Amino acid sequence: MGAQAKAAAKGLDLSPIEPGYLAMCVQTGSLIFTSGHVSTTKGVVGVDVTVDQGYQAARDCAEKILRSVHDHHGSLDGVRVLKLLGAVYSAPDFTDHHLVINGASDLLHELFGTELGHHARSALGFAALPTGVAVEIEAIFEVV
């Protein structure tokens, strides 16, 4: 079963996201770069947002990224996840950014499997993110 069918089986919404000021995806050659996609959850991870809530916020970002990639490419099949950059709005002493961004990575692993879903990743903490969101993630995919 491909990523498209797995997403459908999970009931993921793959409808297009209304674009804002910037393009949600830009393609050059076989690479698709996404803009940062933000979580619905707002707040500071480690203060008023728990690691588990942050994990769900990162998963929310990944779902939004998948919507944009689906809209751009026409399917989740035929792409490989190369890289994620995860930003966490976190308390100064918070050190579990990687556990938060696992929410996005885990979803991509579930949908794309080992061959197409295992990816390079960075998980970083920030003093603030736009509009106070808990997580923002951008991604790079390869059309295969």
Tab-separated table of C-alpha atoms in Angstrom:
chain	number	residue	atom	x	y	z
A	1	MET	CA	0.000	0.000	0.000
A	2	GLY	CA	1.411	3.402	-0.992
A	3	ALA	CA	1.509	6.601	1.028
A	4	GLN	CA	-1.652	7.917	-0.646
A	5	ALA	CA	-3.667	4.842	0.339
A	6	LYS	CA	-2.211	4.820	3.862
A	7	ALA	CA	-3.175	8.481	4.308
A	8	ALA	CA	-6.709	7.709	3.139
A	9	ALA	CA	-6.923	4.720	5.509
A	10	LYS	CA	-5.919	6.997	8.399
A	11	GLY	CA	-8.588	9.499	7.357
A	12	LEU	CA	-6.091	12.303	6.760
A	13	ASP	CA	-7.504	15.420	5.146
A	14	LEU	CA	-5.536	16.058	1.947
A	15	SER	CA	-7.592	19.001	0.712
A	16	PRO	CA	-5.553	22.015	-0.400
A	17	ILE	CA	-4.548	24.643	2.123
A	18	GLU	CA	-5.485	28.152	1.099
A	19	PRO	CA	-2.178	29.755	0.158
A	20	GLY	CA	-1.051	32.808	2.015
A	21	TYR	CA	1.621	35.351	1.249
A	22	LEU	CA	4.130	32.746	0.023
A	23	ALA	CA	3.929	29.545	-2.016
A	24	MET	CA	3.239	26.456	0.078
A	25	CYS	CA	5.595	24.419	-2.167
A	26	VAL	CA	8.212	25.271	-4.752
A	27	GLN	CA	9.748	22.688	-7.040
A	28	THR	CA	13.104	22.798	-8.774
A	29	GLY	CA	14.055	19.738	-10.765
A	30	SER	CA	13.014	16.717	-8.728
A	31	LEU	CA	13.030	18.550	-5.364
A	32	ILE	CA	9.944	19.972	-3.655
A	33	PHE	CA	10.639	22.508	-0.901
A	34	THR	CA	7.798	23.391	1.449
A	35	SER	CA	7.296	26.624	3.306
A	36	GLY	CA	7.132	26.379	7.062
A	37	HIS	CA	3.777	24.959	8.142
A	38	VAL	CA	2.629	25.934	11.630
A	39	SER	CA	0.671	24.086	14.273
A	40	THR	CA	-2.785	25.081	15.386
A	41	THR	CA	-1.510	24.691	18.968
A	42	LYS	CA	-0.072	27.861	20.454
A	43	GLY	CA	2.132	28.313	23.485
A	44	VAL	CA	5.560	27.570	24.891
A	45	VAL	CA	6.597	23.933	25.035
A	46	GLY	CA	7.895	23.234	28.517
A	47	VAL	CA	5.742	25.973	30.062
A	48	ASP	CA	2.084	25.798	28.977
A	49	VAL	CA	2.407	23.087	26.304
A	50	THR	CA	3.509	19.571	27.304
A	51	VAL	CA	5.848	17.378	25.269
A	52	ASP	CA	2.852	15.198	24.311
A	53	GLN	CA	0.902	18.255	23.158
A	54	GLY	CA	3.984	19.423	21.265
A	55	TYR	CA	4.240	15.993	19.628
A	56	GLN	CA	0.642	16.349	18.423
A	57	ALA	CA	1.393	19.899	17.231
A	58	ALA	CA	4.317	18.571	15.150
A	59	ARG	CA	2.062	15.869	13.718
A	60	ASP	CA	-0.427	18.630	12.825
A	61	CYS	CA	2.362	20.439	10.952
A	62	ALA	CA	3.251	17.247	9.065
A	63	GLU	CA	-0.385	16.734	8.070
A	64	LYS	CA	-0.478	20.286	6.701
A	65	ILE	CA	2.777	19.705	4.816
A	66	LEU	CA	1.278	16.559	3.285
A	67	ARG	CA	-1.775	18.546	2.177
A	68	SER	CA	0.479	21.034	0.415
A	69	VAL	CA	2.641	18.341	-1.205
A	70	HIS	CA	-0.490	16.499	-2.324
A	71	ASP	CA	-1.896	19.698	-3.821
A	72	HIS	CA	1.384	20.437	-5.606
A	73	HIS	CA	2.266	16.906	-6.783
A	74	GLY	CA	-1.243	15.472	-7.134
A	75	SER	CA	-0.526	12.477	-4.901
A	76	LEU	CA	1.571	11.385	-1.950
A	77	ASP	CA	2.814	8.514	-4.092
A	78	GLY	CA	5.929	9.121	-6.123
A	79	VAL	CA	7.715	11.258	-3.532
A	80	ARG	CA	10.401	10.562	-0.958
A	81	VAL	CA	10.924	12.510	2.281
A	82	LEU	CA	14.472	13.878	2.382
A	83	LYS	CA	14.664	16.429	5.198
A	84	LEU	CA	12.674	18.118	7.956
A	85	LEU	CA	13.553	21.260	9.850
A	86	GLY	CA	11.512	21.476	13.035
A	87	ALA	CA	11.258	24.627	15.135
A	88	VAL	CA	9.843	24.436	18.667
A	89	TYR	CA	8.738	27.503	20.638
A	90	SER	CA	10.296	26.398	23.897
A	91	ALA	CA	11.323	27.415	27.371
A	92	PRO	CA	15.019	28.357	27.731
A	93	ASP	CA	15.840	25.201	29.720
A	94	PHE	CA	13.788	22.822	27.523
A	95	THR	CA	15.924	20.114	25.877
A	96	ASP	CA	13.436	17.626	24.412
A	97	HIS	CA	12.885	19.308	21.032
A	98	HIS	CA	13.606	16.005	19.302
A	99	LEU	CA	10.745	14.301	21.149
A	100	VAL	CA	8.362	17.017	19.955
A	101	ILE	CA	9.428	16.833	16.299
A	102	ASN	CA	9.095	13.036	16.451
A	103	GLY	CA	5.369	13.737	15.997
A	104	ALA	CA	6.061	14.743	12.399
A	105	SER	CA	8.723	12.123	11.724
A	106	ASP	CA	6.583	9.299	13.079
A	107	LEU	CA	3.689	10.180	10.773
A	108	LEU	CA	5.982	10.321	7.743
A	109	HIS	CA	7.527	6.968	8.697
A	110	GLU	CA	4.032	5.444	9.013
A	111	LEU	CA	2.957	6.677	5.589
A	112	PHE	CA	6.128	6.355	3.517
A	113	GLY	CA	7.873	3.439	5.227
A	114	THR	CA	11.598	2.851	5.500
A	115	GLU	CA	12.632	3.315	1.885
A	116	LEU	CA	10.807	6.590	1.188
A	117	GLY	CA	10.082	7.937	4.663
A	118	HIS	CA	13.308	7.870	6.652
A	119	HIS	CA	14.774	11.330	6.447
A	120	ALA	CA	17.418	13.682	7.730
A	121	ARG	CA	16.147	16.088	10.374
A	122	SER	CA	16.964	19.025	12.598
A	123	ALA	CA	14.954	19.873	15.727
A	124	LEU	CA	15.661	23.305	17.168
A	125	GLY	CA	14.340	25.473	19.974
A	126	PHE	CA	13.338	29.099	19.440
A	127	ALA	CA	12.535	31.992	21.766
A	128	ALA	CA	9.384	32.693	19.715
A	129	LEU	CA	7.608	31.552	16.564
A	130	PRO	CA	5.170	33.496	14.350
A	131	THR	CA	1.823	34.232	16.047
A	132	GLY	CA	2.907	32.253	19.116
A	133	VAL	CA	2.524	28.793	17.532
A	134	ALA	CA	4.140	25.897	19.388
A	135	VAL	CA	5.753	24.263	16.316
A	136	GLU	CA	6.724	25.151	12.758
A	137	ILE	CA	8.148	22.603	10.289
A	138	GLU	CA	9.453	22.810	6.744
A	139	ALA	CA	10.357	19.849	4.542
A	140	ILE	CA	12.153	18.780	1.411
A	141	PHE	CA	10.771	15.975	-0.763
A	142	GLU	CA	12.180	14.302	-3.856
A	143	VAL	CA	10.001	13.235	-6.765
A	144	VAL	CA	11.006	9.637	-7.495
